[in-house]
Amino acid sequence: MAARPSNLTIPTLLTIIVFIMSNASSAAKNPCEDSGPVVPTAPLVSFLEKVQETALRTSGPKGFDPKLYVDMPLKSNLSTTHDAFDSLTRNGPVPDEALKGFLKQYLDDAEADLVAVVPPDFKGVPEHFLPRVDNREVRVWGLEVHKLWKNLSRKVSSKVLEQPDFHTLLPLNHSVVIPGSRFREVYYWDTYFVNKGLLASKMVEMAKGIVSNLISLVHEFGYVLNGARKYYTNRSQPPLLSSMVVDIYNETHDLEFVKFALPALLKEYEFWTSGVHNVIVRDSKGSNQSLSRYYASWNQPRPESYTIDKETASKVPSKCKPKLYREIATTAETGWDFSSRWMRVKNDLTTLSTTSILPVDLNAFILKMELDITYLSDEIGDPAKAKRFQEASRARKNAINSILWNKKRKQWFDYWLSDSDLCEGVYTFNPSSQNIETFASNFIPLWIHAFNSDVKLVDEVVHSLLKSGLIRPAGIATSLNNSGQQWDYPNGWAPIQYMIVHGLMKSESKHAKEVAEDIVVKWIRTNYATYNKTGAMLEKYDVETCGGSGGGGEYVTQLLTVPSYFAFWSCKKNALS
């Protein structure tokens, strides 16, 4: 029999144990602790961050774009360039002319490693273009927008393949369509909508090439990157690759392309449904439900916004900075960067907690991925794989209904994870952890056939949407909170309009179709009016005003400029009838 310690009473021992456990628990739940994965960055990226910081100190914040500097290719090797930069900065502040001289001698223009190309399948007037559009003015406008493919199509220069260490741009085998302005590379979820447009323009080969580029990124990195730059290798974006493959297949019936794409879709699915992305929640009936979250592999300032992120993090203690940087990068992974949706305290970026949120839209996208893989597996004659993913889709739909659906409000809500509900790797469902704030993302599941095929459900959700206050004079607002961030009120974004409207139109509900048509007319009018005034298509619009430009965020509103030949105001009621 073991001897009991003679100098410790049982109450004293219990007190010590409780104290130790309490402190261990506190350490584990330290809100500043960051212990997640990190993907190392390239030496070139680290160097260009220093150039970015020096440029800000020299030129000042007015009109400063930090991304410009991390996109610049080297003219000489990194060692030589670094030595020259050290000499430049050795004696303190760098004069403007000296910095300009250094940049001219050692760094190339930000888009020097891209070559403008005309897509081989581009036609000025495609056959059967917009067959259901009769309005002459709208058809002319559509053809002008169609011409943007020539303005935005690029090929990665052979220099990137020959000297990859000189570039942050990643080599890609096929041509790309870039968003334009400061965004000089292909982006993940932007490409879903690019793909839809290319197919509408009958540019199937261009669409296949762009999607093949994304597939190559999956094979190299395990997931589609946020964008095709070395500094984006630590995060992805909303997973819509399977939707692109399905759209191409439905247009072409090319089974070989499906067989080529499926291994990448399976690999990407594994990325989003395992490791730090997978979260288990025990629902109110005692069943474990698996859902996914965004989680960037990064805990430093984003290189493309290095100086901005450092300024944001200057407001928190040093020990909290890595966790904040991870939250910032993770929020960029959502595509909604930035929004009060991800903040514990509205309007305060330092309270971003995106890794602690199970997002409605992400899980809808993954459900669609499961349904897409089911469909594609059936098409190539793989019933076993189809059955596996059919079962996975049923499980995820049930999880979405159990954890994210709010029966009273008739909306799906993001679910906030709390360590107080965590036990042995499983969270216990707490109804109060649903974020019942109003965001357009609450209605994204309507985009998925698994939900829009239920007429009763659709009618309930449409009623909730109409009561929400999100439908404004010029489209759907992203939220009702005017935080100054670009993914909040009063901004409206095309992806949100598209997904909600598409879901409503695909349903069998007459009322839903009427609401969808009303939203479409509002959105098209504001796009058309802005185009008439400016000759540009914007990335976001002010949905309170027809023809109003969106704003907010960490960069100026991006636009695509094309010649305009219209001279009439299009917000009149009959302008687009």
Coordinates of C-alpha atoms in Angstrom, one line a residue:
M1 CA 0.0 0.0 0.0
A2 CA 1.4 3.4 -1.0
A3 CA 2.0 5.9 1.9
R4 CA -0.1 9.0 1.8
P5 CA 2.0 12.3 2.0
S6 CA 2.2 13.2 5.6
N7 CA 2.3 17.0 5.2
L8 CA -0.8 17.3 2.9
T9 CA -4.4 17.0 4.0
I10 CA -7.0 15.9 1.6
P11 CA -8.7 19.4 1.4
T12 CA -5.3 20.9 0.7
L13 CA -4.5 18.4 -2.0
L14 CA -7.9 19.0 -3.7
T15 CA -7.3 22.8 -3.6
I16 CA -4.0 22.3 -5.4
I17 CA -5.5 20.0 -8.0
V18 CA -8.4 22.4 -8.7
F19 CA -5.9 25.3 -8.9
I20 CA -3.7 23.4 -11.4
M21 CA -6.7 22.3 -13.5
S22 CA -8.1 25.8 -13.5
N23 CA -4.8 27.3 -14.6
A24 CA -4.3 24.6 -17.3
S25 CA -7.8 25.3 -18.5
S26 CA -7.2 29.1 -18.6
A27 CA -4.0 28.5 -20.6
A28 CA -5.8 26.3 -23.0
K29 CA -8.5 28.8 -23.5
N30 CA -6.3 31.8 -23.8
P31 CA -8.0 33.9 -26.5
C32 CA -4.5 35.1 -27.7
E33 CA -3.1 31.6 -28.2
D34 CA -2.2 30.6 -31.7
S35 CA -1.1 27.0 -32.4
G36 CA -2.4 26.4 -35.9
P37 CA -0.5 25.3 -39.0
V38 CA 1.7 27.7 -40.9
V39 CA 2.7 27.4 -44.6
P40 CA 6.2 29.0 -44.9
T41 CA 6.5 32.0 -47.3
A42 CA 9.1 32.4 -50.0
P43 CA 12.3 34.5 -49.4
L44 CA 11.3 36.8 -52.2
V45 CA 8.0 37.6 -50.5
S46 CA 9.7 38.4 -47.3
F47 CA 12.1 40.8 -49.1
L48 CA 9.3 42.5 -51.0
E49 CA 7.5 43.1 -47.7
K50 CA 10.5 45.2 -46.6
V51 CA 10.3 47.2 -49.9
Q52 CA 6.6 47.8 -49.2
E53 CA 7.3 49.1 -45.7
T54 CA 10.1 51.4 -47.0
A55 CA 7.8 52.7 -49.8
L56 CA 5.1 53.6 -47.3
R57 CA 7.5 55.5 -45.1
T58 CA 8.9 57.3 -48.2
S59 CA 5.7 58.2 -50.1
G60 CA 3.1 58.3 -47.3
P61 CA -0.3 56.6 -47.0
K62 CA -2.2 58.7 -49.5
G63 CA -3.0 56.6 -52.5
F64 CA -0.6 53.9 -51.3
D65 CA -1.3 50.4 -52.6
P66 CA 0.8 47.8 -50.7
K67 CA 0.0 45.0 -53.1
L68 CA 1.9 46.8 -55.9
Y69 CA 5.3 46.1 -54.3
V70 CA 4.8 42.3 -53.7
D71 CA 3.7 41.9 -57.3
M72 CA 6.9 43.4 -58.8
P73 CA 9.3 40.9 -60.4
L74 CA 13.1 41.1 -59.8
K75 CA 15.5 42.2 -62.6
S76 CA 18.5 40.7 -60.8
N77 CA 18.8 37.7 -58.4
L78 CA 17.5 38.2 -54.9
S79 CA 20.9 38.3 -53.3
T80 CA 22.2 41.2 -55.4
T81 CA 18.9 43.0 -55.1
H82 CA 18.8 42.6 -51.3
D83 CA 22.4 43.9 -51.0
A84 CA 21.4 47.0 -53.0
F85 CA 18.3 47.5 -50.9
D86 CA 20.4 47.2 -47.6
S87 CA 22.7 49.9 -48.9
L88 CA 19.8 52.1 -49.8
T89 CA 18.2 51.9 -46.3
R90 CA 21.4 51.8 -44.2
N91 CA 21.5 55.5 -43.4
G92 CA 17.8 56.0 -42.4
P93 CA 14.9 57.4 -44.3
V94 CA 15.0 56.9 -48.1
P95 CA 14.4 59.9 -50.3
D96 CA 11.7 59.6 -52.9
E97 CA 14.0 59.9 -55.9
A98 CA 16.4 57.3 -54.4
L99 CA 13.6 54.8 -53.9
K100 CA 12.3 55.4 -57.5
G101 CA 15.8 54.8 -58.8
F102 CA 16.2 51.6 -56.9
L103 CA 12.8 50.3 -58.1
K104 CA 13.6 51.2 -61.7
Q105 CA 17.0 49.5 -61.6
Y106 CA 16.2 46.3 -59.6
L107 CA 12.4 45.7 -59.9
D108 CA 10.1 45.4 -62.9
D109 CA 6.6 46.7 -63.4
A110 CA 4.0 44.7 -61.4
E111 CA 2.4 43.2 -64.6
A112 CA 5.6 42.7 -66.5
D113 CA 5.4 38.9 -66.0
L114 CA 2.0 38.7 -67.7
V115 CA 1.4 38.8 -71.5
A116 CA -1.8 40.2 -73.0
V117 CA -3.5 37.6 -75.2
V118 CA -6.6 37.4 -77.4
P119 CA -8.4 34.1 -76.5
P120 CA -8.4 31.8 -79.5
D121 CA -12.1 31.1 -79.3
F122 CA -13.1 34.8 -78.9
K123 CA -15.6 36.1 -81.4
G124 CA -16.8 39.7 -81.6
V125 CA -20.4 38.5 -81.9
P126 CA -20.8 34.9 -80.6
E127 CA -23.4 32.6 -82.1
H128 CA -26.6 32.4 -80.1
F129 CA -25.4 35.0 -77.7
L130 CA -27.9 36.0 -75.0
P131 CA -30.7 34.2 -76.9
R132 CA -33.5 35.3 -74.5
V133 CA -32.6 39.0 -74.4
D134 CA -34.7 41.0 -76.9
N135 CA -34.0 44.5 -75.7
R136 CA -31.7 46.1 -78.3
E137 CA -29.9 48.4 -75.8
V138 CA -29.2 45.6 -73.4
R139 CA -27.9 43.4 -76.2
V140 CA -25.5 46.1 -77.3
W141 CA -24.4 46.6 -73.7
G142 CA -23.9 42.8 -73.3
L143 CA -21.7 42.7 -76.4
E144 CA -19.6 45.6 -75.0
V145 CA -19.1 43.7 -71.8
H146 CA -18.3 40.6 -73.8
K147 CA -15.4 42.5 -75.3
L148 CA -13.8 42.7 -71.9
W149 CA -12.5 39.2 -72.4
K150 CA -9.9 40.7 -74.7
N151 CA -8.9 43.3 -72.2
L152 CA -8.6 40.9 -69.3
S153 CA -7.1 37.8 -70.9
R154 CA -3.4 37.1 -70.0
K155 CA -0.8 34.4 -70.3
V156 CA 1.9 33.9 -67.7
S157 CA 5.2 34.9 -69.3
S158 CA 7.8 32.3 -70.0
K159 CA 10.1 34.3 -67.8
V160 CA 8.2 32.9 -64.8
L161 CA 9.0 29.4 -65.8
E162 CA 12.6 30.2 -66.6
Q163 CA 13.3 32.2 -63.4
P164 CA 10.6 31.3 -60.8
D165 CA 12.6 32.8 -58.0
F166 CA 12.3 36.2 -59.6
H167 CA 8.5 36.3 -59.4
T168 CA 5.7 36.0 -56.9
L169 CA 3.5 35.1 -59.8
L170 CA 3.0 31.3 -60.1
P171 CA 3.5 29.6 -63.5
L172 CA 0.3 28.3 -65.1
N173 CA 0.0 26.3 -68.3
H174 CA -3.1 28.0 -69.7
S175 CA -4.3 31.6 -70.3
V176 CA -6.2 33.3 -67.5
V177 CA -8.8 36.0 -67.0
I178 CA -7.7 38.5 -64.3
P179 CA -10.2 40.6 -62.4
G180 CA -8.4 43.8 -63.4
S181 CA -7.0 46.9 -61.8
R182 CA -4.8 45.9 -58.8
F183 CA -5.7 42.3 -59.1
R184 CA -3.2 41.0 -61.7
E185 CA -3.6 37.3 -61.2
V186 CA -6.3 34.6 -61.4
Y187 CA -8.5 34.3 -58.2
Y188 CA -10.4 31.3 -57.0
W189 CA -14.0 32.2 -56.5
D190 CA -13.9 35.0 -59.1
T191 CA -13.1 32.3 -61.6
Y192 CA -16.5 30.6 -61.0
F193 CA -18.2 33.7 -62.3
V194 CA -15.6 34.2 -65.1
N195 CA -16.4 30.6 -66.1
K196 CA -20.1 31.3 -66.3
G197 CA -19.4 34.3 -68.4
L198 CA -17.0 32.5 -70.8
L199 CA -19.6 29.8 -71.3
A200 CA -22.3 32.4 -72.1
S201 CA -19.8 33.9 -74.6
K202 CA -19.3 30.4 -76.2
M203 CA -15.6 30.4 -75.2
V204 CA -15.5 26.8 -74.0
E205 CA -11.8 26.2 -74.6
M206 CA -10.8 29.3 -72.6
A207 CA -13.1 28.1 -69.8
K208 CA -11.5 24.6 -69.8
G209 CA -8.0 26.1 -69.7
I210 CA -8.7 28.4 -66.8
V211 CA -10.3 25.6 -64.8
S212 CA -7.4 23.3 -65.7
N213 CA -5.1 25.9 -64.1
L214 CA -7.0 25.6 -60.9
I215 CA -6.9 21.9 -61.0
S216 CA -3.1 22.1 -61.4
L217 CA -3.0 24.2 -58.2
V218 CA -4.9 21.5 -56.3
H219 CA -2.4 18.8 -57.4
E220 CA 0.5 21.0 -56.4
F221 CA -0.8 22.5 -53.1
G222 CA -3.7 20.3 -52.1
Y223 CA -6.3 23.0 -52.6
V224 CA -7.1 25.9 -54.9
L225 CA -5.1 28.9 -53.7
N226 CA -6.8 32.3 -53.0
G227 CA -4.9 33.5 -56.0
A228 CA -2.0 32.4 -58.2
R229 CA 0.8 34.1 -56.2
K230 CA 3.4 32.8 -53.8
Y231 CA 2.0 34.9 -51.0
Y232 CA -1.5 33.2 -51.4
T233 CA -0.2 29.6 -50.7
N234 CA -1.4 29.8 -47.1
R235 CA -5.1 30.0 -47.8
S236 CA -7.9 29.1 -50.2
Q237 CA -11.3 30.8 -51.0
P238 CA -14.9 29.7 -51.3
P239 CA -14.7 26.2 -52.9
L240 CA -16.5 26.3 -56.2
L241 CA -14.2 24.2 -58.4
S242 CA -16.7 21.4 -58.7
S243 CA -19.4 23.8 -59.8
M244 CA -17.1 25.0 -62.6
V245 CA -16.5 21.4 -63.8
V246 CA -20.2 20.7 -63.8
D247 CA -21.0 23.8 -65.8
I248 CA -18.4 22.9 -68.4
Y249 CA -19.6 19.3 -68.6
N250 CA -23.2 20.4 -68.9
E251 CA -22.2 22.6 -71.8
T252 CA -19.9 20.1 -73.6
H253 CA -20.7 16.6 -72.3
D254 CA -17.0 16.0 -72.3
L255 CA -16.5 12.9 -70.1
E256 CA -12.7 13.0 -70.6
F257 CA -12.6 16.4 -68.9
V258 CA -14.7 15.1 -66.0
K259 CA -12.2 12.2 -65.6
F260 CA -9.3 14.6 -65.7
A261 CA -11.0 16.9 -63.0
L262 CA -12.3 14.3 -60.5
P263 CA -9.1 13.5 -58.7
A264 CA -8.6 17.2 -58.0
L265 CA -12.1 17.5 -56.7
L266 CA -11.6 14.6 -54.4
K267 CA -8.4 16.1 -53.1
E268 CA -10.0 19.4 -52.5
Y269 CA -12.9 17.8 -50.7
E270 CA -10.5 16.1 -48.4
F271 CA -8.9 19.5 -47.6
W272 CA -12.2 21.1 -46.6
T273 CA -13.6 18.2 -44.6
S274 CA -10.6 17.1 -42.5
G275 CA -8.0 18.5 -40.1
V276 CA -8.6 22.0 -38.8
H277 CA -11.4 22.7 -41.2
N278 CA -13.6 19.9 -39.9
V279 CA -15.6 20.6 -36.7
I280 CA -18.0 18.2 -34.9
V281 CA -21.0 19.5 -33.0
R282 CA -23.4 17.3 -31.0
D283 CA -26.9 18.5 -31.9
S284 CA -29.9 18.8 -29.6
K285 CA -30.8 15.2 -30.3
G286 CA -27.4 13.9 -29.2
S287 CA -26.1 13.1 -32.8
N288 CA -22.7 14.3 -33.9
Q289 CA -22.8 16.6 -36.9
S290 CA -19.7 17.4 -39.1
L291 CA -19.4 20.9 -40.5
S292 CA -16.6 22.9 -42.0
R293 CA -14.9 26.3 -41.3
Y294 CA -12.4 28.5 -42.9
Y295 CA -8.9 28.3 -41.4
A296 CA -5.8 29.9 -43.0
S297 CA -2.4 28.4 -42.5
W298 CA -0.8 31.8 -41.6
N299 CA -0.2 33.9 -38.5
Q300 CA 1.7 36.9 -39.9
P301 CA 0.6 40.0 -41.8
R302 CA -0.7 39.2 -45.2
P303 CA 2.1 40.1 -47.6
E304 CA -0.2 41.9 -50.0
S305 CA -1.5 44.0 -47.1
Y306 CA 1.6 43.8 -44.9
T307 CA 1.7 47.5 -43.8
I308 CA -2.1 47.6 -43.3
D309 CA -2.2 44.4 -41.1
K310 CA 0.7 45.6 -39.0
E311 CA -1.2 48.9 -38.3
T312 CA -4.3 46.9 -37.4
A313 CA -2.3 44.6 -35.0
S314 CA -0.6 47.6 -33.4
K315 CA -3.7 47.9 -31.3
V316 CA -3.3 44.6 -29.5
P317 CA -0.6 43.2 -27.2
S318 CA 2.3 41.4 -28.9
K319 CA 1.3 38.0 -27.6
C320 CA -2.1 38.4 -29.4
K321 CA -0.7 39.4 -32.8
P322 CA -0.2 35.9 -34.3
K323 CA -3.8 35.0 -33.5
L324 CA -5.1 38.2 -35.0
Y325 CA -3.0 37.8 -38.1
R326 CA -4.5 34.3 -38.5
E327 CA -8.0 35.7 -38.2
I328 CA -7.3 38.4 -40.8
A329 CA -5.9 35.8 -43.3
T330 CA -8.8 33.4 -42.6
T331 CA -11.3 36.2 -43.2
A332 CA -9.6 36.8 -46.5
E333 CA -10.1 33.1 -47.3
T334 CA -13.9 33.6 -46.9
G335 CA -14.1 36.0 -49.8
W336 CA -15.9 38.4 -47.4
D337 CA -12.9 40.6 -46.4
F338 CA -13.9 42.4 -44.4
S339 CA -17.3 42.3 -42.7
S340 CA -18.9 42.8 -39.3
R341 CA -20.1 39.2 -39.9
W342 CA -16.8 37.9 -38.5
M343 CA -16.3 40.4 -35.6
R344 CA -17.2 39.9 -32.0
V345 CA -17.4 43.6 -31.6
K346 CA -19.0 45.4 -34.6
N347 CA -16.7 47.7 -36.6
D348 CA -13.6 46.5 -34.7
L349 CA -11.2 44.4 -36.9
T350 CA -9.1 43.4 -33.9
T351 CA -12.1 41.3 -32.7
L352 CA -12.2 39.1 -35.9
S353 CA -12.9 35.5 -34.9
T354 CA -13.5 33.8 -38.2
T355 CA -11.8 30.5 -37.2
S356 CA -14.4 30.2 -34.5
I357 CA -17.4 30.3 -36.9
L358 CA -19.1 27.6 -38.9
P359 CA -20.3 29.7 -41.9
V360 CA -23.6 29.1 -43.7
D361 CA -22.3 29.7 -47.2
L362 CA -19.2 27.6 -46.9
N363 CA -21.2 24.6 -45.8
A364 CA -23.7 25.2 -48.6
F365 CA -20.7 25.2 -51.1
I366 CA -19.4 22.0 -49.7
L367 CA -22.8 20.4 -49.9
K368 CA -22.9 21.4 -53.5
M369 CA -19.5 19.9 -54.0
E370 CA -20.7 16.6 -52.6
L371 CA -23.8 16.7 -54.9
D372 CA -21.5 17.6 -57.9
I373 CA -19.1 14.8 -57.2
T374 CA -22.2 12.4 -56.9
Y375 CA -23.4 13.6 -60.3
L376 CA -20.1 13.5 -62.1
S377 CA -19.3 10.0 -60.6
D378 CA -22.6 8.7 -62.0
E379 CA -21.8 10.2 -65.4
I380 CA -18.5 8.4 -65.7
G381 CA -19.9 5.1 -64.4
D382 CA -18.6 5.0 -60.8
P383 CA -21.6 4.1 -58.7
A384 CA -19.6 3.3 -55.6
K385 CA -18.1 6.8 -55.5
A386 CA -21.5 8.3 -56.3
K387 CA -23.1 6.4 -53.4
R388 CA -20.4 7.6 -51.0
F389 CA -20.9 11.2 -51.9
Q390 CA -24.7 11.0 -52.0
E391 CA -24.5 9.7 -48.4
A392 CA -22.1 12.5 -47.5
S393 CA -24.4 15.1 -49.0
R394 CA -27.3 13.8 -46.9
A395 CA -25.2 13.9 -43.8
R396 CA -24.2 17.5 -44.5
K397 CA -27.7 18.7 -45.3
N398 CA -28.8 17.2 -42.0
A399 CA -26.0 18.9 -40.2
I400 CA -26.9 22.3 -41.8
N401 CA -30.5 21.8 -40.7
S402 CA -29.5 20.7 -37.2
I403 CA -26.9 23.4 -36.4
L404 CA -27.4 26.3 -38.8
W405 CA -31.2 26.4 -39.5
N406 CA -33.3 28.6 -37.3
K407 CA -36.9 27.3 -37.4
K408 CA -38.4 30.5 -35.8
R409 CA -36.6 33.0 -38.1
K410 CA -36.7 30.8 -41.2
Q411 CA -33.1 31.6 -42.0
W412 CA -29.8 29.8 -41.8
F413 CA -27.3 31.4 -39.4
D414 CA -23.6 31.2 -38.9
Y415 CA -22.7 29.2 -35.7
W416 CA -20.1 30.6 -33.3
L417 CA -18.0 28.0 -31.5
S418 CA -17.3 28.4 -27.8
D419 CA -14.6 26.6 -25.8
S420 CA -17.1 26.4 -23.0
D421 CA -19.1 24.0 -25.2
L422 CA -16.1 21.9 -26.1
C423 CA -15.4 18.4 -24.6
E424 CA -13.0 15.9 -26.1
G425 CA -13.0 17.5 -29.5
V426 CA -16.8 17.8 -29.8
Y427 CA -18.8 20.9 -29.3
T428 CA -22.2 20.7 -27.7
F429 CA -24.9 22.6 -29.7
N430 CA -26.1 25.8 -28.0
P431 CA -29.0 27.6 -29.7
S432 CA -27.7 31.0 -28.4
S433 CA -24.5 30.4 -30.4
Q434 CA -26.3 31.0 -33.7
N435 CA -25.4 34.5 -35.0
I436 CA -28.9 35.9 -35.6
E437 CA -27.6 39.1 -37.2
T438 CA -28.9 39.8 -40.7
F439 CA -26.5 39.0 -43.5
A440 CA -27.1 38.0 -47.1
S441 CA -25.2 34.8 -46.5
N442 CA -28.1 33.6 -44.4
F443 CA -29.9 32.9 -47.6
I444 CA -27.2 31.4 -49.7
P445 CA -28.4 27.8 -49.2
L446 CA -31.3 28.7 -51.5
W447 CA -28.7 28.4 -54.3
I448 CA -28.5 24.6 -53.7
H449 CA -31.0 22.2 -55.3
A450 CA -31.2 20.3 -52.0
F451 CA -33.0 23.4 -50.5
N452 CA -34.6 25.2 -53.5
S453 CA -36.5 22.1 -54.5
D454 CA -38.6 22.3 -51.3
V455 CA -41.4 24.7 -52.3
K456 CA -42.7 25.1 -48.7
L457 CA -39.3 25.8 -47.4
V458 CA -38.6 28.3 -50.2
D459 CA -41.8 30.2 -49.5
E460 CA -40.9 30.5 -45.8
V461 CA -37.4 31.7 -46.5
V462 CA -38.6 34.2 -49.1
H463 CA -41.0 35.6 -46.6
S464 CA -38.1 35.9 -44.2
L465 CA -35.9 37.6 -46.9
L466 CA -38.6 40.1 -47.6
K467 CA -38.9 41.0 -43.9
S468 CA -35.1 41.1 -43.4
G469 CA -34.5 44.6 -44.8
L470 CA -31.8 43.3 -47.1
I471 CA -33.7 44.0 -50.4
R472 CA -32.9 47.6 -51.2
P473 CA -33.8 49.9 -54.1
A474 CA -30.8 48.7 -56.2
G475 CA -30.3 45.1 -55.1
I476 CA -29.5 42.9 -52.0
A477 CA -27.4 44.5 -49.3
T478 CA -24.6 42.4 -47.9
S479 CA -25.7 43.3 -44.4
L480 CA -27.6 45.9 -42.4
N481 CA -24.5 47.1 -40.5
N482 CA -22.8 50.2 -41.9
S483 CA -19.3 49.3 -40.6
G484 CA -17.3 51.0 -43.3
Q485 CA -16.1 47.6 -44.4
Q486 CA -16.7 46.6 -48.0
W487 CA -18.8 43.4 -47.2
D488 CA -21.3 45.4 -45.2
Y489 CA -24.2 47.8 -45.8
P490 CA -24.8 49.6 -48.1
N491 CA -22.7 47.5 -50.5
G492 CA -24.1 44.9 -52.8
W493 CA -22.0 42.3 -54.6
A494 CA -22.7 40.4 -57.8
P495 CA -22.0 36.9 -56.3
I496 CA -24.6 37.4 -53.6
Q497 CA -27.3 38.6 -56.1
Y498 CA -26.5 35.7 -58.4
M499 CA -26.7 32.9 -55.9
I500 CA -29.9 34.1 -54.2
V501 CA -31.6 35.0 -57.4
H502 CA -30.5 31.8 -59.1
G503 CA -31.9 29.7 -56.2
L504 CA -35.3 31.6 -56.2
M505 CA -35.6 31.2 -60.0
K506 CA -34.8 27.4 -59.8
S507 CA -37.5 26.8 -57.3
E508 CA -41.1 25.9 -58.2
S509 CA -42.5 28.7 -56.1
K510 CA -44.3 31.4 -58.2
H511 CA -43.7 33.9 -55.4
A512 CA -40.0 33.2 -55.3
K513 CA -39.7 33.7 -59.0
E514 CA -41.5 37.1 -58.7
V515 CA -39.1 38.2 -56.0
A516 CA -36.1 37.0 -58.0
E517 CA -37.3 39.0 -61.0
D518 CA -37.7 42.2 -58.9
I519 CA -34.1 41.8 -57.6
V520 CA -32.7 41.1 -61.1
V521 CA -34.3 44.3 -62.5
K522 CA -33.0 46.4 -59.7
W523 CA -29.5 45.0 -60.0
I524 CA -29.2 45.2 -63.8
R525 CA -30.5 48.8 -63.7
T526 CA -27.9 49.9 -61.3
N527 CA -25.1 48.2 -63.2
Y528 CA -26.4 49.7 -66.4
A529 CA -26.7 53.2 -65.0
T530 CA -23.2 53.1 -63.6
Y531 CA -21.9 51.9 -66.9
N532 CA -23.6 54.7 -68.8
K533 CA -22.1 57.3 -66.5
T534 CA -18.6 55.9 -66.2
G535 CA -18.0 53.4 -69.0
A536 CA -17.0 50.9 -66.2
M537 CA -18.3 47.8 -64.5
L538 CA -17.7 47.9 -60.7
E539 CA -17.0 45.2 -58.3
K540 CA -19.6 46.5 -55.8
Y541 CA -22.5 49.0 -55.8
D542 CA -24.3 51.1 -53.3
V543 CA -27.7 49.4 -53.2
E544 CA -29.5 52.4 -51.8
T545 CA -29.0 54.4 -55.0
C546 CA -29.5 53.3 -58.6
G547 CA -26.1 53.9 -60.3
G548 CA -24.3 54.3 -57.0
S549 CA -20.8 53.1 -56.5
G550 CA -19.9 50.9 -53.5
G551 CA -17.1 51.9 -51.1
G552 CA -15.3 51.0 -47.9
G553 CA -12.6 48.5 -47.2
E554 CA -8.8 48.6 -47.5
Y555 CA -8.5 49.6 -51.2
V556 CA -10.4 51.8 -53.6
T557 CA -13.3 50.3 -55.5
Q558 CA -12.0 48.3 -58.5
L559 CA -13.5 48.8 -62.0
L560 CA -13.3 47.5 -65.5
T561 CA -13.3 50.2 -68.1
V562 CA -14.6 49.8 -71.7
P563 CA -15.8 52.4 -74.2
S564 CA -19.4 53.5 -73.7
Y565 CA -21.8 54.6 -76.5
F566 CA -24.9 55.2 -74.4
A567 CA -26.2 58.6 -73.5
F568 CA -29.5 57.9 -71.6
W569 CA -30.3 57.4 -68.0
S570 CA -31.2 53.8 -67.3
C571 CA -32.8 54.0 -63.8
K572 CA -36.1 55.0 -65.3
K573 CA -38.8 52.4 -64.7
N574 CA -39.1 51.4 -68.4
A575 CA -35.4 51.6 -69.2
L576 CA -34.8 47.8 -69.2
S577 CA -38.2 46.6 -70.0

